[in-house]
Short mmCIF file of C-alpha atoms in Angstrom, two decimals:
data_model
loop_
_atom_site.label_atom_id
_atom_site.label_comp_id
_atom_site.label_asym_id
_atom_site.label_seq_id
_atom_site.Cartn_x
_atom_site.Cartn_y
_atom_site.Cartn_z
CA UNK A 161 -13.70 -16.99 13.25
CA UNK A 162 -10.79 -14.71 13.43
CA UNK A 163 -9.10 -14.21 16.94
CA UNK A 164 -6.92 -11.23 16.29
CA UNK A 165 -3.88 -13.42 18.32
CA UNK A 166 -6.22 -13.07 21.35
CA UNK A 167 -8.12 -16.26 23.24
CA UNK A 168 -10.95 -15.11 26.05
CA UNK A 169 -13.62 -12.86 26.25
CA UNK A 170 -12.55 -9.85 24.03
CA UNK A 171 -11.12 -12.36 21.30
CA UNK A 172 -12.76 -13.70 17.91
CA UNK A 173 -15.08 -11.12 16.13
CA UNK A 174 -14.84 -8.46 18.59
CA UNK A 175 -11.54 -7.55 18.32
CA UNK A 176 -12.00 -7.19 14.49
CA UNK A 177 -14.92 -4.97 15.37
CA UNK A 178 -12.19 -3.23 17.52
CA UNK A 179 -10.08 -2.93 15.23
CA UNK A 180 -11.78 -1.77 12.23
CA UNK A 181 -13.20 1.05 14.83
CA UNK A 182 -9.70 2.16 15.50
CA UNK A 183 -8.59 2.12 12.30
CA UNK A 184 -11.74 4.19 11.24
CA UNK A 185 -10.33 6.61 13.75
CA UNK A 186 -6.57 6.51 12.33
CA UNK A 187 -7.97 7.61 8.73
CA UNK A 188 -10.26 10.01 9.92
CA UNK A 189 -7.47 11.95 11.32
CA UNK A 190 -4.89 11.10 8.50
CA UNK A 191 -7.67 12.64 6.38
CA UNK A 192 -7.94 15.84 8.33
CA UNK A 193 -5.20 17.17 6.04
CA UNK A 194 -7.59 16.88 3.00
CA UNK A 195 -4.53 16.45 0.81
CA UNK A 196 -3.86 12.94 2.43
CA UNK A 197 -7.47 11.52 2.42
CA UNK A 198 -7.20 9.29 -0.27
CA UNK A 199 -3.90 8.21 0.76
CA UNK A 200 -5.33 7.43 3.92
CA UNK A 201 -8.08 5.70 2.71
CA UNK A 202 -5.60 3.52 0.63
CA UNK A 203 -3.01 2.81 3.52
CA UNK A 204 -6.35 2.13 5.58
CA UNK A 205 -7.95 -0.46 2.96
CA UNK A 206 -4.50 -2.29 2.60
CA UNK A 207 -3.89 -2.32 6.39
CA UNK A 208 -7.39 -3.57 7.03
CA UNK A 209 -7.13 -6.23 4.26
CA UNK A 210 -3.90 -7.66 5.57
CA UNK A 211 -5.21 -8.20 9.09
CA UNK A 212 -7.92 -9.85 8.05
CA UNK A 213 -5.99 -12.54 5.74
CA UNK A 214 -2.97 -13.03 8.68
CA UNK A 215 -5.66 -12.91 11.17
CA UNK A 216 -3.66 -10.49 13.44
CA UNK A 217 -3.28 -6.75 14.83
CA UNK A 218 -2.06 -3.91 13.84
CA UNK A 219 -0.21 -0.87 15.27
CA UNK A 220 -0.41 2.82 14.94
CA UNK A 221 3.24 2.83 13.04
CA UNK A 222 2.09 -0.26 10.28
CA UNK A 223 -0.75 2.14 9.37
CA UNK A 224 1.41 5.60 9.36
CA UNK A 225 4.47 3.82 7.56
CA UNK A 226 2.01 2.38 5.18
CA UNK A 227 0.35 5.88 4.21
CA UNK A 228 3.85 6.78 3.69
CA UNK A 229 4.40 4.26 1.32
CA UNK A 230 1.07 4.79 -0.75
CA UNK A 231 2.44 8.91 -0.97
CA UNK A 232 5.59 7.62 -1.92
CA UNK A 233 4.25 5.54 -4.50
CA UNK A 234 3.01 8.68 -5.99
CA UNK A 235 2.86 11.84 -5.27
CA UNK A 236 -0.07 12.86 -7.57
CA UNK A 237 -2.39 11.19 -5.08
CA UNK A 238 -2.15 14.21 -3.14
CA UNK A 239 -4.04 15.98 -5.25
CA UNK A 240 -6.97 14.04 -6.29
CA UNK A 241 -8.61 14.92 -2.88
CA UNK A 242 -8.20 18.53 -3.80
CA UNK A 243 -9.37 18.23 -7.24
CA UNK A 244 -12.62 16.80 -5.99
CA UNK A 245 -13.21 18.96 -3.33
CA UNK A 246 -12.73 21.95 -5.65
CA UNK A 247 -15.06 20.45 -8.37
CA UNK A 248 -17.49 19.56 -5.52
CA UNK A 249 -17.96 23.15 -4.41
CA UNK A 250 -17.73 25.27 -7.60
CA UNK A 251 -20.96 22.86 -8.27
CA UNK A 252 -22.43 23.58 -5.23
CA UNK A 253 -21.95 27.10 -5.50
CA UNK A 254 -23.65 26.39 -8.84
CA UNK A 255 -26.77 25.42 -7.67
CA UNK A 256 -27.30 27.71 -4.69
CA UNK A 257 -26.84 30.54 -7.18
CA UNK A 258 -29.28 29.39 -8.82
CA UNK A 259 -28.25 28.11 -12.37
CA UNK A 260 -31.08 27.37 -14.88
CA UNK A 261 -31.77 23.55 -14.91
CA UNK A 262 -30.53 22.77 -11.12
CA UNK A 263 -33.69 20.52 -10.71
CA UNK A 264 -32.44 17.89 -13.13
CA UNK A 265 -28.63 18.77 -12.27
CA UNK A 266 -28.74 18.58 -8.40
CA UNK A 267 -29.42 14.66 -8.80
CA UNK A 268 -26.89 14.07 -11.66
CA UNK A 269 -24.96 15.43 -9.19
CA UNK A 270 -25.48 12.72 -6.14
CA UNK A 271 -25.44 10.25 -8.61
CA UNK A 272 -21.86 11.14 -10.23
CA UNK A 273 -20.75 11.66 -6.51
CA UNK A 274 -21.91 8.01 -5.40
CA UNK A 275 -20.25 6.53 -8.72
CA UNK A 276 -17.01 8.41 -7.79
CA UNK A 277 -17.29 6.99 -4.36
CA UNK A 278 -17.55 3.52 -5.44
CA UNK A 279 -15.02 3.54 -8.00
CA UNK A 280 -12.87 5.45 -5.56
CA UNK A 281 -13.02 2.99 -3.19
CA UNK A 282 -12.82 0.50 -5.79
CA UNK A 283 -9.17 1.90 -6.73
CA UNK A 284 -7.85 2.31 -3.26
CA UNK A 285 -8.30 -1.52 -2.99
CA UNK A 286 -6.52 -2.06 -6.49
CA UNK A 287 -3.76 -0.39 -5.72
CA UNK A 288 -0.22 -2.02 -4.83
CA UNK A 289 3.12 -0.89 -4.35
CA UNK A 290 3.80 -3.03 -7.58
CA UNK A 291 1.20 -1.95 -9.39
CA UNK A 292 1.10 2.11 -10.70
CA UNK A 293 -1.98 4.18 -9.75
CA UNK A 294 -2.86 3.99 -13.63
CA UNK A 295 -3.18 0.17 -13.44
CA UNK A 296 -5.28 0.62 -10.25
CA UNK A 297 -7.44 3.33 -11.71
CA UNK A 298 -8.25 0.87 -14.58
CA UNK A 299 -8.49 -2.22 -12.27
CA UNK A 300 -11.01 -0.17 -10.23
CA UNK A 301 -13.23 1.01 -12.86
CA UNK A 302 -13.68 -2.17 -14.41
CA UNK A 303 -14.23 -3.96 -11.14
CA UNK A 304 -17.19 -1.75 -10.35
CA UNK A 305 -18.68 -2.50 -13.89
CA UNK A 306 -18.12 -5.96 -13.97
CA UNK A 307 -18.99 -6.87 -9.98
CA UNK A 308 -22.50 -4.09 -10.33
CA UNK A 309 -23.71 -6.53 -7.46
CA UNK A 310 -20.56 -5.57 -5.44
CA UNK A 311 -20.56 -1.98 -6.30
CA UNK A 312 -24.47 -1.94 -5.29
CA UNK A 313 -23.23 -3.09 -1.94
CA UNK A 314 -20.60 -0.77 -1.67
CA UNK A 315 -23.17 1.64 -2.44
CA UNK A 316 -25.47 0.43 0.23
CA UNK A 317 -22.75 0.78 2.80
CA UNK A 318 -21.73 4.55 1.82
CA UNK A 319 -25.64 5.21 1.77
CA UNK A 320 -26.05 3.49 5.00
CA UNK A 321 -22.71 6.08 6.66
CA UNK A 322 -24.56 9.11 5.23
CA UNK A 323 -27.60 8.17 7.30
CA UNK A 324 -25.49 7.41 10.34
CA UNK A 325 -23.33 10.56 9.45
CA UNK A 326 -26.62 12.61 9.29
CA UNK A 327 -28.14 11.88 12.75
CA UNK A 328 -24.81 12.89 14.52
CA UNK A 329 -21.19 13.78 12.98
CA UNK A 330 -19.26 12.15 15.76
CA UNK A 331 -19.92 9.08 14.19
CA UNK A 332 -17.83 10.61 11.51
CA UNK A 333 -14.62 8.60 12.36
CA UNK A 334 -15.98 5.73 13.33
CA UNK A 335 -18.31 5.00 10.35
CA UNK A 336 -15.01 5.47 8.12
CA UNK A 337 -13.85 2.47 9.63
CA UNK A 338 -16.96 0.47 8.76
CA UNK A 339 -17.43 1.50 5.05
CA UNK A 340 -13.79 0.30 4.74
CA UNK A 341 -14.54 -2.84 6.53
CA UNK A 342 -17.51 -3.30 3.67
CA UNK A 343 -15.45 -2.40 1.13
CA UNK A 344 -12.33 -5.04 2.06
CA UNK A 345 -15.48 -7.50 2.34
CA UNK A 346 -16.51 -6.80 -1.33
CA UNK A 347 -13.21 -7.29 -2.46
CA UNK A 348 -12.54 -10.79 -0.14
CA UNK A 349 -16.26 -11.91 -2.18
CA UNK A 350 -14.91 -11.32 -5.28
CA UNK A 351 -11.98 -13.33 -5.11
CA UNK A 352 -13.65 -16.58 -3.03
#
């Protein structure tokens, strides 16, 4: 059991439960930008990942210097959030106009969109400051085809925060926090 460098009542388990809530809240609102959500997710899988293997904390600055560092790293990353979101809704506007064959396209659709989430989430957790985004690309496709019992979890947990995410959007932030949380739990599985 983890204690998060605190004994007592609030120690063990909860304060990871704490802490991956906060930290849901931190990249919620680095993602607000749009152009810094998957730098945010990134920062917010590392930081997450390295508290649970030092069994500590973290602070506001650790997170903030670390999305620094992922932007840093490479500044392309700033614009695969906007290339998604712009492929996203000229589709969408697609099928409410009304394109011939939406039917069998509007479900290729959520499935391409769940793949991308997976093996999105699947590169954030590649990546490393050693490592180029390339290398973590790669690293994060093949994971999700060679783990398919891991990505199917993954995919369970992103399923699982639409539902949530459906019956009231101020769990918004705090469901970001959990989906990371199952994601750094895939990746801890893999490697034990």
């Amino acid at each position: 059991m983890t204690t998060g460098g605190r004994a007592g009542i609030f120690g063990g388990r909860f304060v990871l439960f704490a802490d991956v809530l906060y930290l849901g809240v931190l990249v919620f609102l680095a993602s607000l930008p749009v152009v810094t959500a998957f730098a945010a997710v990134t920062a917010g899988s590392d930081v997450l990942r390295d508290r649970i293997r030092r069994d500590g904390t973290f602070t506001i600055g650790r997170y903030l210097r670390r999305v620094g560092d992922v932007v840093r790293a490479q500044k392309a990353v700033l614009l695969a959030p906007v290339g998604v979101l712009v492929v996203f809704l000229l589709n969408t506007l697609a099928l409410v106009a009304g394109m011939p064959g939406a039917e069998f396209y509007r479900p290729m659709l959520l499935g391409i969109a769940a793949v991308g989430a997976v093996i999105g989430l699947r590169v954030a957790l590649a990546w490393s400051e050693e490592s180029s985004w390339t290398t973590a690309l790669r690293d994060g496709a093949t994971t999700a085809v060679r783990d398919p019992g891991g990505s199917a979890l993954l995919l369970g947990a992103l399923v699982a925060a639409v539902v949530i995410i459906g019956q009231t959007w101020l769990m918004l932030p705090l469901v970001t926090g959990m989906v990371l949380f199952a994601s750094v739990a895939v990746s801890l599985r893999e490697r034990s």
